[in-house]
Short mmCIF file of C-alpha atoms and ligand atoms in Angstrom, two decimals:
data_model
loop_
_atom_site.label_atom_id
_atom_site.label_comp_id
_atom_site.label_asym_id
_atom_site.label_seq_id
_atom_site.Cartn_x
_atom_site.Cartn_y
_atom_site.Cartn_z
CA MET A 1 13.73 -18.27 16.48
CA THR A 2 13.89 -15.29 18.44
CA THR A 3 10.67 -14.03 17.96
CA ASN A 4 9.74 -12.03 21.08
CA LEU A 5 12.93 -9.98 20.82
CA PRO A 6 12.92 -6.48 19.73
CA VAL A 7 14.18 -5.55 16.11
CA THR A 8 16.05 -2.64 15.16
CA THR A 9 14.09 0.26 15.00
CA GLY A 10 14.80 4.12 14.00
CA HIS A 11 14.71 4.71 17.78
CA GLN A 12 16.18 1.74 19.37
CA LEU A 13 18.69 -1.19 18.57
CA GLY A 14 17.47 -4.75 19.39
CA ARG A 15 20.09 -6.65 21.42
CA ARG A 16 19.63 -9.78 19.57
CA SER A 17 19.22 -10.65 16.02
CA TRP A 18 15.59 -11.59 14.59
CA ALA A 19 14.71 -14.45 12.11
CA GLU A 20 11.88 -15.15 9.95
CA PRO A 21 9.39 -17.42 11.33
CA TRP A 22 9.54 -20.12 8.44
CA LYS A 23 11.81 -21.99 6.22
CA ILE A 24 11.86 -22.22 2.59
CA LYS A 25 10.35 -25.34 0.85
CA MET A 26 10.39 -24.27 -2.62
CA VAL A 27 12.41 -21.79 -4.85
CA GLU A 28 12.16 -19.94 -7.95
CA PRO A 29 15.36 -19.27 -9.92
CA LEU A 30 16.33 -15.61 -10.45
CA ARG A 31 17.47 -14.34 -13.76
CA VAL A 32 20.59 -12.00 -13.51
CA THR A 33 20.92 -9.87 -17.02
CA SER A 34 23.84 -8.05 -18.49
CA PRO A 35 23.97 -4.08 -18.62
CA ASP A 36 23.09 -4.36 -22.25
CA GLN A 37 20.30 -6.43 -22.02
CA ARG A 38 19.05 -4.11 -19.34
CA GLU A 39 19.47 -1.14 -21.24
CA HIS A 40 17.73 -2.61 -24.44
CA ALA A 41 14.61 -3.79 -21.96
CA LEU A 42 14.05 -0.44 -20.25
CA ALA A 43 14.27 1.25 -23.63
CA GLU A 44 11.76 -1.15 -24.82
CA ALA A 45 9.60 -0.32 -21.73
CA GLY A 46 9.66 3.04 -22.09
CA TYR A 47 11.72 3.81 -19.09
CA ASN A 48 8.74 2.67 -17.11
CA THR A 49 9.50 -0.28 -14.79
CA PHE A 50 5.88 -1.31 -14.96
CA LEU A 51 6.42 -2.13 -18.67
CA LEU A 52 9.15 -4.24 -18.23
CA ARG A 53 8.86 -8.10 -18.28
CA SER A 54 9.56 -9.80 -15.07
CA ASP A 55 11.89 -12.28 -16.87
CA ASP A 56 14.34 -9.27 -17.28
CA VAL A 57 13.98 -8.33 -13.47
CA TYR A 58 16.54 -9.60 -10.90
CA ILE A 59 15.41 -8.59 -7.47
CA ASP A 60 11.60 -7.42 -7.79
CA LEU A 61 10.57 -4.60 -5.52
CA LEU A 62 8.07 -2.94 -7.65
CA THR A 63 5.02 -3.87 -5.15
CA ASP A 64 4.16 -5.82 -2.15
CA SER A 65 0.84 -6.54 -4.10
CA GLY A 66 0.09 -10.06 -4.77
CA THR A 67 3.78 -11.07 -4.58
CA SER A 68 3.91 -12.53 -1.35
CA ALA A 69 4.71 -16.42 -1.06
CA MET A 70 1.77 -18.29 0.32
CA SER A 71 2.45 -20.84 3.04
CA ASP A 72 1.94 -24.61 2.71
CA ARG A 73 -1.29 -24.23 4.46
CA GLN A 74 -2.54 -21.79 1.85
CA TRP A 75 -1.34 -24.05 -1.00
CA ALA A 76 -3.13 -26.88 0.83
CA GLY A 77 -6.10 -24.67 0.97
CA LEU A 78 -6.40 -24.46 -2.95
CA LEU A 79 -7.07 -27.82 -3.29
CA LEU A 80 -10.22 -27.22 -0.92
CA GLY A 81 -11.71 -24.79 -3.33
CA ASP A 82 -15.36 -25.26 -3.74
CA GLU A 83 -15.89 -23.72 -7.12
CA SER A 84 -19.87 -23.87 -7.20
CA TYR A 85 -21.29 -20.59 -9.02
CA ALA A 86 -23.31 -19.81 -5.83
CA GLY A 87 -22.86 -20.32 -2.01
CA SER A 88 -19.19 -21.80 -2.00
CA ARG A 89 -18.26 -22.88 1.22
CA ASN A 90 -15.26 -20.76 0.75
CA PHE A 91 -16.91 -17.50 0.90
CA TYR A 92 -18.84 -18.39 4.08
CA GLN A 93 -15.05 -19.31 5.58
CA LEU A 94 -14.01 -15.92 4.28
CA GLU A 95 -16.70 -13.99 5.61
CA GLU A 96 -16.04 -15.64 9.00
CA ALA A 97 -12.24 -14.96 8.90
CA VAL A 98 -13.29 -11.13 8.15
CA ARG A 99 -15.74 -10.92 10.84
CA SER A 100 -13.53 -12.17 13.31
CA ALA A 101 -10.54 -10.46 12.33
CA TYR A 102 -11.71 -7.03 11.43
CA GLY A 103 -15.07 -7.00 13.32
CA TYR A 104 -17.47 -5.75 10.45
CA GLN A 105 -20.73 -7.73 9.86
CA HIS A 106 -21.38 -7.85 6.33
CA VAL A 107 -18.90 -9.04 3.57
CA VAL A 108 -18.71 -8.44 -0.24
CA PRO A 109 -15.77 -10.45 -1.79
CA THR A 110 -14.17 -8.54 -4.82
CA HIS A 111 -11.44 -9.62 -7.13
CA GLN A 112 -8.94 -7.23 -5.54
CA GLY A 113 -8.84 -3.75 -3.64
CA ARG A 114 -10.12 -1.68 -6.44
CA GLY A 115 -13.06 -3.67 -7.07
CA ALA A 116 -13.91 -2.86 -3.57
CA GLU A 117 -13.09 0.56 -3.99
CA HIS A 118 -15.18 0.96 -7.00
CA LEU A 119 -18.21 -0.45 -4.91
CA ILE A 120 -17.69 1.75 -2.09
CA SER A 121 -17.18 5.00 -4.42
CA GLN A 122 -20.51 4.31 -6.26
CA VAL A 123 -22.55 3.47 -3.11
CA ALA A 124 -21.45 6.16 -0.98
CA ILE A 125 -20.34 9.06 -3.09
CA ARG A 126 -23.01 11.59 -4.75
CA PRO A 127 -21.47 13.74 -7.42
CA GLY A 128 -19.96 16.99 -6.10
CA GLN A 129 -19.21 15.60 -2.46
CA TYR A 130 -16.09 15.87 -0.76
CA VAL A 131 -14.16 12.93 0.25
CA PRO A 132 -11.51 13.90 2.79
CA GLY A 133 -8.67 11.46 3.29
CA ASN A 134 -5.08 11.04 5.07
CA MET A 135 -3.33 11.46 1.72
CA TYR A 136 -4.43 10.32 -1.68
CA PHE A 137 -3.99 6.70 -3.07
CA THR A 138 -3.90 6.35 -6.78
CA THR A 139 -6.58 3.88 -7.27
CA THR A 140 -8.67 4.96 -4.23
CA ARG A 141 -8.85 8.59 -5.41
CA ALA A 142 -9.55 7.38 -9.28
CA HIS A 143 -12.62 5.77 -8.13
CA GLN A 144 -13.82 8.40 -5.72
CA GLU A 145 -13.23 10.87 -8.83
CA LEU A 146 -14.97 8.68 -11.33
CA ALA A 147 -18.03 8.53 -8.71
CA GLY A 148 -17.97 12.41 -8.99
CA GLY A 149 -16.45 12.93 -5.41
CA VAL A 150 -13.67 15.64 -4.68
CA PHE A 151 -10.82 14.07 -2.62
CA GLU A 152 -9.39 16.52 -0.09
CA ASP A 153 -6.34 15.74 1.77
CA VAL A 154 -6.44 16.16 5.51
CA ILE A 155 -3.17 14.69 6.58
CA ILE A 156 -1.07 16.17 9.11
CA ASP A 157 1.81 18.36 7.66
CA GLU A 158 4.63 16.14 8.95
CA ALA A 159 3.35 13.50 6.55
CA HIS A 160 4.69 15.64 3.57
CA ASP A 161 8.03 16.02 5.07
CA PRO A 162 10.36 13.23 4.42
CA GLU A 163 12.56 13.85 7.48
CA SER A 164 10.03 14.42 10.06
CA GLU A 165 10.51 11.37 12.76
CA HIS A 166 6.80 11.82 13.89
CA PRO A 167 5.57 8.29 15.16
CA PHE A 168 2.45 8.53 13.45
CA LYS A 169 2.63 10.35 10.19
CA GLY A 170 -0.52 8.83 8.68
CA ASN A 171 -2.54 10.71 11.33
CA VAL A 172 -5.56 12.94 10.05
CA ASP A 173 -5.29 16.77 11.00
CA ILE A 174 -8.30 16.87 13.00
CA ALA A 175 -8.50 20.77 12.87
CA ARG A 176 -8.29 20.60 9.05
CA LEU A 177 -11.13 18.00 8.61
CA GLU A 178 -13.27 20.22 11.01
CA ARG A 179 -12.62 23.34 8.96
CA LEU A 180 -13.83 21.22 5.57
CA ILE A 181 -16.86 19.99 7.52
CA ALA A 182 -17.34 23.75 8.59
CA ARG A 183 -16.72 25.05 5.08
CA GLU A 184 -18.76 22.71 3.01
CA GLY A 185 -21.43 21.26 5.42
CA ALA A 186 -21.47 17.72 6.87
CA LYS A 187 -24.17 16.78 3.92
CA ASN A 188 -21.54 17.50 1.47
CA ILE A 189 -18.96 15.14 2.88
CA ALA A 190 -19.62 11.65 1.61
CA TYR A 191 -17.44 10.01 4.18
CA VAL A 192 -14.06 10.20 5.73
CA SER A 193 -11.51 7.92 3.74
CA LEU A 194 -9.11 6.79 6.38
CA ALA A 195 -5.94 4.81 5.37
CA GLY A 196 -4.01 2.57 7.59
CA THR A 197 -0.17 2.76 7.23
CA VAL A 198 -0.42 5.40 4.59
CA ASN A 199 1.00 4.07 1.34
CA MET A 200 2.16 7.45 -0.49
CA ALA A 201 3.55 8.86 2.92
CA GLY A 202 6.14 5.93 3.00
CA GLY A 203 3.75 3.43 4.70
CA GLN A 204 3.12 5.41 7.75
CA PRO A 205 0.86 4.61 10.43
CA VAL A 206 -2.29 6.26 12.10
CA SER A 207 -2.60 6.15 15.93
CA MET A 208 -5.52 4.86 17.75
CA GLU A 209 -5.78 8.06 19.47
CA CYS A 210 -6.28 9.65 15.79
CA VAL A 211 -9.01 7.12 14.79
CA ARG A 212 -11.13 7.85 18.08
CA ALA A 213 -10.62 11.54 17.48
CA VAL A 214 -11.78 10.99 13.91
CA ARG A 215 -14.84 9.09 15.11
CA ALA A 216 -15.76 11.61 17.67
CA LEU A 217 -15.70 14.49 15.29
CA CYS A 218 -17.66 12.36 12.54
CA ASP A 219 -20.07 11.18 15.26
CA ARG A 220 -20.95 15.08 16.00
CA HIS A 221 -21.78 15.57 12.27
CA GLY A 222 -23.64 12.24 11.47
CA ILE A 223 -20.56 11.55 8.82
CA ARG A 224 -19.45 7.93 8.08
CA VAL A 225 -15.81 6.50 8.35
CA PHE A 226 -14.63 4.06 6.06
CA LEU A 227 -11.20 2.48 6.23
CA ASP A 228 -8.63 1.29 3.73
CA ALA A 229 -7.77 -1.70 5.43
CA THR A 230 -4.95 -3.03 3.07
CA ARG A 231 -2.09 -2.59 5.33
CA MET A 232 -3.89 -2.25 8.83
CA VAL A 233 -2.39 -5.46 10.20
CA GLU A 234 1.09 -3.40 9.79
CA ASN A 235 -0.56 -0.34 11.44
CA ALA A 236 -1.46 -2.03 14.42
CA PHE A 237 1.99 -3.42 14.65
CA PHE A 238 3.14 0.32 14.86
CA ILE A 239 0.34 1.02 17.34
CA GLN A 240 1.39 -1.77 19.56
CA GLU A 241 5.34 -0.62 19.23
CA ARG A 242 4.62 3.08 19.75
CA GLU A 243 1.44 4.14 21.14
CA PRO A 244 1.41 4.25 24.99
CA GLY A 245 -0.99 1.61 26.39
CA TYR A 246 -0.83 -0.76 23.53
CA ALA A 247 2.40 -2.71 24.29
CA GLY A 248 0.58 -5.57 26.36
CA LYS A 249 -2.19 -6.01 23.29
CA THR A 250 -1.77 -8.26 20.74
CA ILE A 251 -1.88 -7.18 16.90
CA ALA A 252 -5.20 -8.78 16.64
CA GLU A 253 -6.84 -7.03 19.45
CA ILE A 254 -5.14 -3.73 18.08
CA LEU A 255 -6.71 -4.44 14.85
CA ARG A 256 -10.18 -5.06 15.87
CA GLU A 257 -10.11 -1.56 18.08
CA PHE A 258 -9.06 0.34 15.36
CA CYS A 259 -11.62 -1.12 12.87
CA SER A 260 -14.42 -0.62 15.70
CA TYR A 261 -14.27 3.16 15.25
CA THR A 262 -15.14 2.72 11.40
CA ASP A 263 -18.25 1.95 9.60
CA GLY A 264 -16.61 -0.45 7.28
CA ALA A 265 -13.57 -1.00 5.36
CA TRP A 266 -12.30 -1.96 1.83
CA MET A 267 -9.30 -4.30 1.30
CA SER A 268 -6.57 -5.40 -1.12
CA ALA A 269 -5.68 -8.71 0.54
CA LYS A 270 -3.04 -9.03 -1.99
CA LYS A 271 -1.15 -7.08 0.61
CA ASP A 272 -1.41 -7.77 4.45
CA SER A 273 -3.34 -11.33 3.77
CA LEU A 274 -0.57 -12.88 1.94
CA VAL A 275 -2.33 -13.97 -1.35
CA ASN A 276 -1.86 -13.43 -5.01
CA ILE A 277 -5.24 -12.34 -5.66
CA GLY A 278 -8.36 -11.29 -3.74
CA GLY A 279 -10.33 -8.30 -1.83
CA TRP A 280 -13.49 -7.53 0.26
CA LEU A 281 -15.65 -4.73 1.00
CA ALA A 282 -17.21 -4.95 4.37
CA LEU A 283 -19.95 -2.76 6.03
CA ASN A 284 -21.99 -2.44 9.00
CA ASP A 285 -24.99 -0.47 7.39
CA ARG A 286 -27.24 -3.11 6.01
CA ASP A 287 -28.66 -0.86 3.50
CA LEU A 288 -25.44 0.19 2.24
CA PHE A 289 -24.18 -3.28 1.89
CA GLU A 290 -27.42 -4.48 0.11
CA GLU A 291 -26.77 -1.70 -2.56
CA ALA A 292 -22.94 -2.88 -2.71
CA ARG A 293 -24.02 -6.87 -2.75
CA ASN A 294 -26.23 -5.81 -5.73
CA LEU A 295 -23.65 -3.78 -7.40
CA VAL A 296 -21.31 -6.54 -7.31
CA VAL A 297 -23.11 -8.84 -9.55
CA VAL A 298 -22.71 -6.24 -12.36
CA TYR A 299 -18.88 -5.58 -12.11
CA GLU A 300 -17.46 -8.49 -10.48
CA GLY A 301 -19.59 -11.75 -10.37
CA LEU A 302 -22.11 -13.02 -7.95
CA HIS A 303 -21.98 -11.88 -4.25
CA THR A 304 -20.75 -15.26 -2.73
CA TYR A 305 -17.26 -15.04 -5.22
CA GLY A 306 -16.93 -11.52 -6.51
CA GLY A 307 -14.77 -12.34 -9.22
CA LEU A 308 -12.54 -15.08 -7.26
CA ALA A 309 -12.33 -18.62 -7.72
CA GLY A 310 -13.28 -20.45 -4.30
CA ARG A 311 -9.75 -21.68 -4.07
CA ASP A 312 -8.76 -18.03 -3.84
CA MET A 313 -11.22 -17.23 -1.09
CA GLN A 314 -9.96 -20.41 0.96
CA ALA A 315 -6.29 -19.10 0.62
CA MET A 316 -7.56 -15.33 1.62
CA ALA A 317 -9.39 -16.92 4.93
CA ILE A 318 -6.00 -18.59 5.84
CA GLY A 319 -3.98 -15.75 5.00
CA ILE A 320 -5.91 -13.56 7.12
CA ALA A 321 -5.28 -15.73 10.08
CA GLU A 322 -1.40 -16.07 9.26
CA SER A 323 -1.36 -12.19 8.87
CA LEU A 324 -2.08 -11.61 12.51
CA GLN A 325 0.72 -13.87 14.01
CA GLU A 326 2.84 -11.44 15.87
CA ASP A 327 6.31 -13.34 14.80
CA HIS A 328 5.15 -12.89 11.20
CA VAL A 329 4.64 -9.18 11.48
CA ARG A 330 7.76 -8.47 13.45
CA ALA A 331 10.08 -10.22 10.83
CA ARG A 332 8.22 -8.48 8.07
CA ILE A 333 8.67 -5.20 9.52
CA GLY A 334 12.23 -6.07 10.72
CA GLN A 335 13.26 -6.91 7.15
CA VAL A 336 12.15 -3.53 5.63
CA ARG A 337 13.80 -1.98 8.51
CA TYR A 338 16.90 -4.18 7.64
CA LEU A 339 17.29 -2.41 4.14
CA GLY A 340 16.48 0.97 5.58
CA ASP A 341 19.45 0.48 8.26
CA LEU A 342 22.04 -0.49 5.29
CA LEU A 343 20.67 2.72 3.16
CA ALA A 344 21.06 5.13 6.23
CA ARG A 345 24.82 3.81 6.71
CA ALA A 346 25.46 4.47 3.01
CA GLY A 347 24.08 8.22 3.87
CA VAL A 348 21.39 7.58 1.26
CA PRO A 349 18.39 10.09 1.58
CA PHE A 350 14.88 8.13 2.43
CA VAL A 351 11.56 8.85 4.14
CA ARG A 352 12.01 8.63 8.06
CA PRO A 353 11.05 6.70 9.79
CA VAL A 354 11.16 3.63 7.83
CA GLY A 355 7.56 2.42 7.24
CA GLY A 356 5.60 -0.86 6.81
CA HIS A 357 5.80 -2.24 3.50
CA ALA A 358 8.92 -0.36 1.64
CA VAL A 359 11.87 1.92 1.97
CA PHE A 360 11.00 5.30 0.03
CA LEU A 361 13.88 6.96 -1.49
CA ASP A 362 13.80 10.39 -1.51
CA ALA A 363 14.37 11.36 -5.26
CA ARG A 364 14.32 15.28 -4.43
CA ARG A 365 17.32 14.80 -1.89
CA PHE A 366 19.02 12.11 -4.34
CA TYR A 367 18.76 14.33 -7.36
CA PRO A 368 18.60 17.87 -6.35
CA HIS A 369 19.36 19.24 -9.63
CA LEU A 370 16.38 17.76 -11.49
CA SER A 371 13.12 19.51 -11.12
CA GLN A 372 9.77 17.62 -10.90
CA ASP A 373 9.07 18.28 -14.71
CA VAL A 374 11.86 15.98 -15.49
CA PHE A 375 10.57 13.40 -13.20
CA PRO A 376 13.24 12.50 -10.81
CA ALA A 377 11.42 9.31 -9.03
CA GLN A 378 10.72 7.84 -12.40
CA THR A 379 14.51 8.64 -13.32
CA LEU A 380 15.80 7.11 -10.02
CA ALA A 381 13.80 3.64 -10.67
CA ALA A 382 15.19 3.63 -14.07
CA GLU A 383 18.64 4.13 -13.14
CA LEU A 384 18.56 1.37 -10.31
CA TYR A 385 17.16 -0.91 -12.86
CA LEU A 386 19.83 -0.24 -15.24
CA ASP A 387 22.50 -0.63 -12.52
CA SER A 388 21.43 -4.21 -11.12
CA GLY A 389 18.02 -5.30 -12.61
CA VAL A 390 16.49 -4.44 -9.07
CA ARG A 391 12.85 -3.20 -10.08
CA SER A 392 11.10 -0.27 -7.89
CA MET A 393 8.41 2.15 -8.43
CA GLU A 394 7.80 5.69 -8.96
CA ARG A 395 5.65 7.43 -6.21
CA GLY A 396 6.02 11.13 -7.02
CA VAL A 397 4.69 13.33 -9.79
CA VAL A 398 3.94 10.68 -12.44
CA SER A 399 1.77 8.84 -9.81
CA ALA A 400 0.14 11.69 -8.70
CA GLY A 401 -1.36 12.42 -12.01
CA ARG A 402 -3.34 15.71 -12.95
CA ASP A 403 -5.98 17.61 -11.16
CA PRO A 404 -9.07 16.98 -13.01
CA ALA A 405 -10.43 20.33 -12.86
CA THR A 406 -7.67 22.31 -14.18
CA GLY A 407 -5.73 19.50 -16.01
CA GLU A 408 -2.36 20.54 -14.44
CA HIS A 409 -0.06 18.19 -13.14
CA HIS A 410 -0.41 17.67 -9.51
CA TYR A 411 3.07 18.25 -7.89
CA PRO A 412 3.31 16.39 -4.63
CA ARG A 413 6.08 17.49 -2.10
CA LEU A 414 6.83 13.95 -1.75
CA GLU A 415 8.97 12.87 -4.71
CA LEU A 416 9.71 8.97 -4.00
CA THR A 417 11.10 6.03 -5.48
CA ARG A 418 9.69 2.96 -3.56
CA LEU A 419 11.53 -0.16 -2.55
CA THR A 420 8.80 -2.57 -1.87
CA ILE A 421 9.17 -5.72 -0.16
CA PRO A 422 7.21 -8.67 -0.95
CA ARG A 423 6.13 -10.99 2.35
CA ARG A 424 8.26 -13.95 3.03
CA VAL A 425 10.07 -13.89 -0.50
CA TYR A 426 13.41 -12.23 -0.39
CA THR A 427 16.41 -12.74 2.09
CA GLN A 428 18.58 -10.53 3.98
CA ALA A 429 21.22 -11.34 1.33
CA HIS A 430 19.01 -9.82 -1.37
CA MET A 431 18.52 -6.75 0.78
CA ASP A 432 22.49 -6.30 0.91
CA ILE A 433 22.38 -6.44 -2.96
CA VAL A 434 19.81 -3.81 -3.12
CA ALA A 435 21.49 -1.70 -0.96
CA GLU A 436 24.62 -1.99 -2.78
CA SER A 437 23.10 -1.00 -5.97
CA VAL A 438 21.18 2.10 -4.48
CA GLN A 439 24.67 3.15 -3.07
CA ALA A 440 26.15 2.93 -6.55
CA VAL A 441 23.34 4.85 -8.11
CA TYR A 442 23.84 7.52 -5.45
CA GLU A 443 27.52 7.84 -5.99
CA GLN A 444 26.68 8.53 -9.75
CA ARG A 445 23.86 10.84 -9.06
CA GLU A 446 25.12 13.90 -10.68
CA SER A 447 25.38 12.41 -14.20
CA ALA A 448 21.27 12.03 -13.99
CA LYS A 449 19.63 14.23 -16.56
CA GLY A 450 15.71 13.15 -16.07
CA LEU A 451 13.17 11.90 -18.38
CA VAL A 452 10.51 13.40 -20.71
CA MET A 453 6.96 11.77 -20.94
CA THR A 454 6.28 10.69 -24.44
CA TYR A 455 2.93 8.96 -23.82
CA GLU A 456 0.12 9.76 -21.06
CA PRO A 457 -2.86 7.37 -20.68
CA ARG A 458 -5.84 9.18 -19.26
CA TYR A 459 -6.17 7.13 -16.05
CA LEU A 460 -3.53 6.09 -13.51
CA ARG A 461 -0.90 7.05 -15.91
CA PHE A 462 2.05 5.81 -13.86
CA PHE A 463 1.01 2.17 -14.83
CA GLN A 464 1.20 2.72 -18.51
CA ALA A 465 3.08 6.18 -19.33
CA ARG A 466 6.14 6.21 -21.56
CA PHE A 467 9.34 8.21 -21.27
CA ASP A 468 12.51 8.75 -23.00
CA ARG A 469 15.83 10.19 -21.74
CA LEU A 470 16.40 13.85 -21.93
N1 PM9 B 1 -1.51 -0.84 -3.94
C1 PM9 B 1 0.73 -0.99 -4.61
O1 PM9 B 1 1.75 -1.28 -5.29
C2 PM9 B 1 -0.78 -2.19 -5.87
C3 PM9 B 1 -1.35 -1.28 -7.21
S1 PM9 B 1 -1.03 0.57 -7.33
C4 PM9 B 1 0.89 0.59 -7.81
O2 PM9 B 1 0.94 -0.31 -3.61
C5 PM9 B 1 -3.99 0.56 -1.24
C6 PM9 B 1 -3.58 1.26 0.32
C7 PM9 B 1 -3.23 0.17 -2.03
C8 PM9 B 1 -3.60 -0.50 -3.10
C9 PM9 B 1 -2.77 -1.03 -4.06
C10 PM9 B 1 -5.06 -0.38 -3.14
C11 PM9 B 1 -5.63 -1.09 -4.64
C12 PM9 B 1 -5.95 0.22 -2.33
N2 PM9 B 1 -5.34 0.91 -1.20
O3 PM9 B 1 -4.34 -3.27 -6.20
O4 PM9 B 1 -6.49 -3.14 -6.47
O5 PM9 B 1 -1.85 0.17 -1.70
O6 PM9 B 1 -5.73 -4.88 -5.04
O7 PM9 B 1 -5.48 -2.41 -4.45
C13 PM9 B 1 -0.69 -1.31 -4.81
P1 PM9 B 1 -5.46 -3.61 -5.57
#
């Protein structure tokens, strides 16, 4: 293993190879389909990769959510599940793991991230209040809006530019946040919704300098800061790599420091924490915690299991510790960059620099002849599936949904197709296949015609919308 050696980055080339700090103990066969089978499966799925059956997928880069491979220790942990209705010992282990890794006082378990998003939105937003955030995330904004909040994007402009090489494209534009506070008044700001490695921007990190500045500004106005910690471990890696003063600190230390500038966090443990299901809400304020702990029994389950089995909490507690191992994070992000390097060599347009969990293809530059009204990123996901059975996900106009006030489509500047890499699941050879398929689709880009939406559900339409070929 070459765990302490640098990996290839957008800025530098490592001198030696890196390798995963694990070996494979159990395998699951993959199914290769024929072009005819894929054509049929995709039409059945309404040209939406979320509606495909996984049996019809070859390499599944839909998401890194709940798709990681658990370690032998996590699987062993499942056997230690204490399935008591109340007071399960696995809850106390999870509580201790969250306190020690993230540093918050009080923990409410939830079945996954959006369970925690629901709770924080219900307890911390009054109808009509603004919720400024560093770019929207689909489920986060949906819960904020369902609670009556009005999301306002305060991310820096570079985040909307796929070609900008800014090292911290997830940063908050402090002046923009300040202007919002001046315009609406601090009392009309529910809280700042800050996310690590901003998903919709391409997995782009937030700097420590930025979170400190957000904290200082919010302290002056008495505004709380809550963190989406879903991929904060990966964010800590980027701080260690790029921010002056942090090269000598561990990922665990950086994570604790970052969280210390916030008042609480919600978590989808299905990402960083290497479990197939699970999440939590953590808060420092005792009164707010009591409210959330009360509400969890309405929507998720008792406050010592929150919709999870005891064994799931045990696997999560172990996963939290494993997620902080330096060699693990280095190999995880190294693999994402490996795919990015292959695509860069093929001249395929994607979001720079490569982020933490995925390579985001730039469908605008891929298909310059398609307008957002014919869903270029959705089209690209469909074409990629047809070419090879590789499943990706749309992150453009479909994901952005409609403005609740006007009913019009949101037209995001970023029109992306996400190749999301599950943790500890695929090999570099799989990445080679993916890159070859993307290249093949790129070579035929002029023949793509786009899609028309034939069914649009009311909430989070990207999950269930159906399309047809134009
Ligand atoms: N993210 C993802 O694939 C899964 C569902 S949306 C396609 O990226 C953040 C930053 C997320 C996230 C889920 C959630 C919600 C919150 N914050 O999926 O409910 O990326 O566990 O978490 C997905 P849950």
